[in-house]
Each structure stands twice: as structure tokens, then as C-alpha cells.
mmCIF file of C-alpha atoms in Angstrom:
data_model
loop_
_atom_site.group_PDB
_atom_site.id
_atom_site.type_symbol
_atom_site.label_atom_id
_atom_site.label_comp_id
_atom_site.label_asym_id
_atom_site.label_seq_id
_atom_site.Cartn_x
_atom_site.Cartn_y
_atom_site.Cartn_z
ATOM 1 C CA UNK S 1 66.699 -176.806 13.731
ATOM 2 C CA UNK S 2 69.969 -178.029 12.054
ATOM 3 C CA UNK S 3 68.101 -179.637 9.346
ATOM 4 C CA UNK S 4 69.269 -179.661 5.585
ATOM 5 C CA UNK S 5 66.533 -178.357 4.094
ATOM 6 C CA UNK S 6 68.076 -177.300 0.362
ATOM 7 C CA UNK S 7 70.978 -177.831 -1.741
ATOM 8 C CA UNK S 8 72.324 -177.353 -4.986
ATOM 9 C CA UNK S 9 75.555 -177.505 -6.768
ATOM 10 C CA UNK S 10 76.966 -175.822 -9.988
ATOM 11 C CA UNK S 11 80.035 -177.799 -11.813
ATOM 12 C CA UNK S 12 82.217 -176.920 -14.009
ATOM 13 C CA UNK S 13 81.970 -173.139 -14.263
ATOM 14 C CA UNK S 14 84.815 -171.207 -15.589
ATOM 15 C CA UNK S 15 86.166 -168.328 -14.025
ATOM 16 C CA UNK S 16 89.215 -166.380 -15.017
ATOM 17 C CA UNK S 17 91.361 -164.927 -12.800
ATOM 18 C CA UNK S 18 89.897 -162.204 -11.006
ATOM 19 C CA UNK S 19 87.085 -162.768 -12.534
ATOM 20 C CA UNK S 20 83.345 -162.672 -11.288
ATOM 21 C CA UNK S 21 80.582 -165.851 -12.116
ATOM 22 C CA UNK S 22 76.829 -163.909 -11.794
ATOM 23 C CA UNK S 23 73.867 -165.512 -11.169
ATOM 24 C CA UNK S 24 74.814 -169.151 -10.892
ATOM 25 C CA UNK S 25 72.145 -170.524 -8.478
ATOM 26 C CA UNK S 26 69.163 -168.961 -6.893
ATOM 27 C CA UNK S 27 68.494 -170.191 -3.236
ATOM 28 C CA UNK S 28 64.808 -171.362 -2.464
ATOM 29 C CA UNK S 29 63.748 -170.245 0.969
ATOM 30 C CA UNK S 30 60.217 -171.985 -0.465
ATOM 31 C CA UNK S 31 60.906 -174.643 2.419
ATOM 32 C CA UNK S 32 61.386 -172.756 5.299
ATOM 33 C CA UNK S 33 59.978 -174.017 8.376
ATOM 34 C CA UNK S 34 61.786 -171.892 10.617
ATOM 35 C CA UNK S 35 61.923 -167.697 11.112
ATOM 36 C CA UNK S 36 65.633 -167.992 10.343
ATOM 37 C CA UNK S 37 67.573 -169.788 8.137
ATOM 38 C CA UNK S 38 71.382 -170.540 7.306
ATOM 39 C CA UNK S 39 72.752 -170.199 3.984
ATOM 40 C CA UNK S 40 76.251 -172.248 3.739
ATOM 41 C CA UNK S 41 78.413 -171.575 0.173
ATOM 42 C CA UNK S 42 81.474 -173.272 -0.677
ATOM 43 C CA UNK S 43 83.609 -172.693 -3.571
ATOM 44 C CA UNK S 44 85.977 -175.506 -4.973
ATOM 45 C CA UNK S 45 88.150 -175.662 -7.349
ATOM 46 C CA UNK S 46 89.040 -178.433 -10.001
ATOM 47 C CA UNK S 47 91.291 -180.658 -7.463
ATOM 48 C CA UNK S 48 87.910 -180.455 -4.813
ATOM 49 C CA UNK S 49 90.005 -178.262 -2.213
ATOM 50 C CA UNK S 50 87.836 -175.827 -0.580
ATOM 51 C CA UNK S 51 88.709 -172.437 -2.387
ATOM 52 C CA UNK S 52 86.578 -169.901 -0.466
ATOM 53 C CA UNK S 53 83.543 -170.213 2.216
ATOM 54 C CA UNK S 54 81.153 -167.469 2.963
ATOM 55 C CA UNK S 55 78.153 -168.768 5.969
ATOM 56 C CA UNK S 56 75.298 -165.997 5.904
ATOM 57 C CA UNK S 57 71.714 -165.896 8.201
ATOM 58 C CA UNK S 58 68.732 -164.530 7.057
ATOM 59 C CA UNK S 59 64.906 -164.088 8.590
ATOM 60 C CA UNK S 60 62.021 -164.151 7.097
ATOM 61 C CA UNK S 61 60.658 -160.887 8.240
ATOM 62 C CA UNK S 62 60.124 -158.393 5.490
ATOM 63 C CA UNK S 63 61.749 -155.370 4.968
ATOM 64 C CA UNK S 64 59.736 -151.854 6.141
ATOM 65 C CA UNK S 65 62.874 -149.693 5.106
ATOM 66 C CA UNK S 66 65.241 -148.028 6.390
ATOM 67 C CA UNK S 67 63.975 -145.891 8.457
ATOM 68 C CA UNK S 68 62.406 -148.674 10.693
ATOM 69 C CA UNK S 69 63.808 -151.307 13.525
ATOM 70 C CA UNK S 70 62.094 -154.336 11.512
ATOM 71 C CA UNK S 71 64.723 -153.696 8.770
ATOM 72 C CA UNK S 72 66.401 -157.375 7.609
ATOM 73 C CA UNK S 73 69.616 -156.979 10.205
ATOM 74 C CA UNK S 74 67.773 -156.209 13.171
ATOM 75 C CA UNK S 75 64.239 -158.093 13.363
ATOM 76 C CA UNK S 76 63.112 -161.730 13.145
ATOM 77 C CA UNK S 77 66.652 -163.194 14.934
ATOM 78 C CA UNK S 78 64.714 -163.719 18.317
ATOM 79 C CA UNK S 79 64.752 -167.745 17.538
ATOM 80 C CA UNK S 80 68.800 -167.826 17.569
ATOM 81 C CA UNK S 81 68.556 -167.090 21.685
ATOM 82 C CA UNK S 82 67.113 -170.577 21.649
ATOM 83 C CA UNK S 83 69.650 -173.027 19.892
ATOM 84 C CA UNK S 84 70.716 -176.428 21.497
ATOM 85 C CA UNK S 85 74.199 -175.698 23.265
ATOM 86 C CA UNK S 86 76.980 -177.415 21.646
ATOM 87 C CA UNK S 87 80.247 -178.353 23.053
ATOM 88 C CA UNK S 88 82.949 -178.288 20.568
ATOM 89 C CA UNK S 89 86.314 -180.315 20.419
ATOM 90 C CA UNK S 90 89.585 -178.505 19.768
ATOM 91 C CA UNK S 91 93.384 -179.762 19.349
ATOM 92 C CA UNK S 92 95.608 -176.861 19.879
ATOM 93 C CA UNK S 93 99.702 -177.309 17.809
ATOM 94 C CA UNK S 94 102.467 -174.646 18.896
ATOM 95 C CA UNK S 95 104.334 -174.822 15.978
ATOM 96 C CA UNK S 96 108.091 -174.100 16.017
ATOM 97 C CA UNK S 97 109.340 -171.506 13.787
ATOM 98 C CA UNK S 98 113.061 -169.900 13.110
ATOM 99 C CA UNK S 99 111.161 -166.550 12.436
ATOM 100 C CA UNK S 100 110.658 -164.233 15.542
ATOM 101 C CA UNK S 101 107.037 -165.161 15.398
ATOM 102 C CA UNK S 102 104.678 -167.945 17.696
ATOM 103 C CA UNK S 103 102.232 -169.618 15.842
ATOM 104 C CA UNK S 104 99.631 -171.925 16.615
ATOM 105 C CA UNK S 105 97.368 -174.076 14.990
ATOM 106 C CA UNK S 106 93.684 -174.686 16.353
ATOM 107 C CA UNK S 107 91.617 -177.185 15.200
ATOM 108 C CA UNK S 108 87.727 -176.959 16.363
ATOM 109 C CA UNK S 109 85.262 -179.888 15.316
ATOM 110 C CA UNK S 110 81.588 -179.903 15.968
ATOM 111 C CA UNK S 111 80.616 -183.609 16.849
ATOM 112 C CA UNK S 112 76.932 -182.882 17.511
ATOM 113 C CA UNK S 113 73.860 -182.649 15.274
ATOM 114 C CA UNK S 114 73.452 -178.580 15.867
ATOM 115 C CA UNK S 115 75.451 -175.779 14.293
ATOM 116 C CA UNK S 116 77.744 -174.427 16.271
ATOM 117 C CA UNK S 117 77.441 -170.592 15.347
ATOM 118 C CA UNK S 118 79.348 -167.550 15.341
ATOM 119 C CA UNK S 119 82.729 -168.696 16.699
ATOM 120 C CA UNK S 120 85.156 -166.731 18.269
ATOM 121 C CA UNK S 121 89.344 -167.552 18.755
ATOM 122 C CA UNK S 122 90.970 -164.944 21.363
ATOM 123 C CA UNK S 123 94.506 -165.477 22.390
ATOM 124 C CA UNK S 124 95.548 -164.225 25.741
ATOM 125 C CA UNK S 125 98.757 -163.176 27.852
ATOM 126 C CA UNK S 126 98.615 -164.619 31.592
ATOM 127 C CA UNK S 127 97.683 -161.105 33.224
ATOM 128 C CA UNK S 128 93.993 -161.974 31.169
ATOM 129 C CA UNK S 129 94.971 -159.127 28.220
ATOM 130 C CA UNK S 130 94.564 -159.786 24.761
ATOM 131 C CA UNK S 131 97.575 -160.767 22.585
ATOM 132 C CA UNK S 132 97.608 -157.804 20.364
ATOM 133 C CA UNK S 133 99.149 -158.224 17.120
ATOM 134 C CA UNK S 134 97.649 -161.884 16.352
ATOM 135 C CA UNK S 135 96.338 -162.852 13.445
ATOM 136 C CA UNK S 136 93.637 -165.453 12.998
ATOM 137 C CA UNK S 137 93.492 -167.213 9.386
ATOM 138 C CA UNK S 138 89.545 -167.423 10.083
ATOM 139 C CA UNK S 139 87.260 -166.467 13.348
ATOM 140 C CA UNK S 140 84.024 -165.176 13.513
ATOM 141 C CA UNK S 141 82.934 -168.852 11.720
ATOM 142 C CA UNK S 142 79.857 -171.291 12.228
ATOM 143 C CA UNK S 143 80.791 -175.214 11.689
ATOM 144 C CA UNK S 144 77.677 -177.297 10.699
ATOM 145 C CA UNK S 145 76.742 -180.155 12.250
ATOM 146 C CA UNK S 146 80.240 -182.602 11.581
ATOM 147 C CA UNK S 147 82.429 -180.356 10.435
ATOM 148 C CA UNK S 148 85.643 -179.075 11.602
ATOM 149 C CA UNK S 149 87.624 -175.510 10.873
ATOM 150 C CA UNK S 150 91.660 -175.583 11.593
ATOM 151 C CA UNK S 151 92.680 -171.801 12.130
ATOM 152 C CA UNK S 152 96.394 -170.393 11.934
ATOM 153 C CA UNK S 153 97.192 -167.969 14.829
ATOM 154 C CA UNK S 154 100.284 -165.902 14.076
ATOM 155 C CA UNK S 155 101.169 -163.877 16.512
ATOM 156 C CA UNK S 156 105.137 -161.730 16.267
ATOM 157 C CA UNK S 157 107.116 -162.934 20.014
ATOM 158 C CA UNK S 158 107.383 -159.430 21.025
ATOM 159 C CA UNK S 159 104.322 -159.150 21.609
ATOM 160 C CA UNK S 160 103.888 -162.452 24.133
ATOM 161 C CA UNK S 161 105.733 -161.437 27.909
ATOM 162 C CA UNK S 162 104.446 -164.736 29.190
ATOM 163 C CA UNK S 163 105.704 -167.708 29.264
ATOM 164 C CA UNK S 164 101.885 -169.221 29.306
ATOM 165 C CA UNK S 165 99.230 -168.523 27.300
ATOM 166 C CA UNK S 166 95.221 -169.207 26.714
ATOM 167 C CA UNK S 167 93.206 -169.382 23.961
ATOM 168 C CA UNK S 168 89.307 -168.416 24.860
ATOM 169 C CA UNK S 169 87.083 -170.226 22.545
ATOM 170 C CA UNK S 170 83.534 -169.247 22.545
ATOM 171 C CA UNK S 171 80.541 -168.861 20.501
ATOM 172 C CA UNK S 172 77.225 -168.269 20.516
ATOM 173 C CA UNK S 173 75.936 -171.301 21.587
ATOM 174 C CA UNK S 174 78.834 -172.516 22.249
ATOM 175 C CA UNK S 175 80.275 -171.938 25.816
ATOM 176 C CA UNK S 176 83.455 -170.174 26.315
ATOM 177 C CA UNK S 177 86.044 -172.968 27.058
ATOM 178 C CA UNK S 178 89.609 -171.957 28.114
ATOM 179 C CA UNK S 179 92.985 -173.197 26.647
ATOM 180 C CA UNK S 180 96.227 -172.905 27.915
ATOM 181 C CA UNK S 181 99.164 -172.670 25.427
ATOM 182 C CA UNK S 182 103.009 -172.851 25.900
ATOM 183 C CA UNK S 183 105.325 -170.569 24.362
ATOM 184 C CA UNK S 184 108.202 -172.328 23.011
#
């Protein structure tokens, strides 16, 4: 339902480089009123930037092993096939660069009150074939209700023979919206 239902927040924990923090914070799925839930983590560091992100789903139906189609990955996820729609706002950047590479910056915001989950970037050449080669800072990513995601494409100009390009956004309940991109 898009609803904050839980949060907590560690401070202050020290982790060396490479290191590894265990056991910080336990989440409580005591308040789930729904058969799946969404489990957002951020990571910041001293200065407040936004060091890592991980965005995980879970259901609440139990484990019968492994041996079984109710396992954890496969059962209880009926309910996502009915989120709201959301339409997502994106400003697209060609940015110029010496280097025989094109790169573009994307920046998707979710104005509505729903999570907008399980993105997807795709750059494509104008005969409708993917730009192979490109690489995405982020895709695959779910923006919660207000927030926004800015994602790098880098993609080496040997790779682009068109002049004009598109960028498919889509997600999964987000419809696919076309893009078009110039090369420079």
C-alpha cells in the first residue's frame, strides 16, 4: 500500500575499510498488514551522502523447503500484479566528452504516493536493437514514493551507428515510456 509502516536508524557505527558491521538492526515485520512487504536500506556515511542502497521484497508465506513451489522466491507475490500505476518523470543530459565514449545522464523521479518498482533503463539504436556495450550506473531499482534516482549511461561511440537514439524506460508498474536521445 505505499505506507511507512517501520523504521529505524543506527548512528555512528564504525566500520573499517573493507570491513563488515553484523547485526546492527533487526527488521519487525510485527506490523504487516499486507502479504508483501518492502524493505528499503540506506547506508551513509559521516558527510550524510548516500554510500550504498540495497531495496529487497519479501512475503509472508512460510517456507516448505526446497523441494516445493511455496518456497520464499516463488509464492505469496500474487498482490504485486495489483499496484497503483505510476507515471514517472525523467530529464535525460547527453553529456559531451573528449573520450570516444557517449554518455548520458537520466534522471527518474517518482512524484506520486506509490512505489514505483523494479525499474528498467534500455538504450536503443534507431533500427529498435539494443545498444550493446552500455553501462548503467544503477537499473533494475524501485524509487519510493518522492524520490528520485539519476543513472550514468556510458556507452563507447563505436558501438552507436545512429545518429538518434531512445531510451525505453519501464517498470513494473510503471509503463514503458520512450525517449529519444541525440548523439552529439
Amino acid at each position: 500500500n505505499s505506507k511507512k509502516v517501520w523504521e529505524k536508524s543506527v548512528r555512528n557505527v564504525r566500520v573499517p575499510e573493507d570491513g563488515v558491521a553484523c547485526d546492527l538492526l533487526t527488521a519487525d515485520f510485527f506490523h504487516a498488514a499486507t502479504d508483501v512487504q518492502f524493505l528499503a536500506l540506506k547506508l551513509t556515511g559521516a558527510d550524510g551522502k548516500t554510500v550504498s542502497e540495497n531495496f529487497y521484497w519479501r512475503s509472508n508465506n512460510g517456507y516448505e523447503g526446497p523441494k516445493t513451489l511455496t518456497g520464499p522466491c516463488t509464492a505469496g507475490f500474487q498482490s504485486l500484479n495489483n499496484m497503483k500505476q505510476v507515471s514517472l518523470k525523467y530529464t535525460t543530459k547527453v553529456i559531451p566528452q573528449k573520450a570516444p565514449c557517449y554518455l548520458v545522464e537520466v534522471t527518474v523521479k517518482n512524484n506520486s504516493k506509490n512505489i514505483a518498482f523494479f525499474n528498467q533503463l534500455h538504450l536503443f539504436g534507431t533500427d529498435n536493437q539494443p545498444i550493446r556495450g552500455a553501462f548503467y550506473s544503477d537499473n533494475f531499482f524501485t524509487l519510493l514514493p518522492g524520490e528520485s534516482k539519476t543513472v550514468i549511461i556510458d556507452c563507447p561511440l563505436h558501438r552507436i551507428s545512429s545518429k538518434e537514439l531512445t531510451l525505453k524506460v519501464s517498470g513494473w508498474n510503471v509503463p514503458e515510456q520512450v525517449l529519444k536521445l541525440k548523439k552529439l
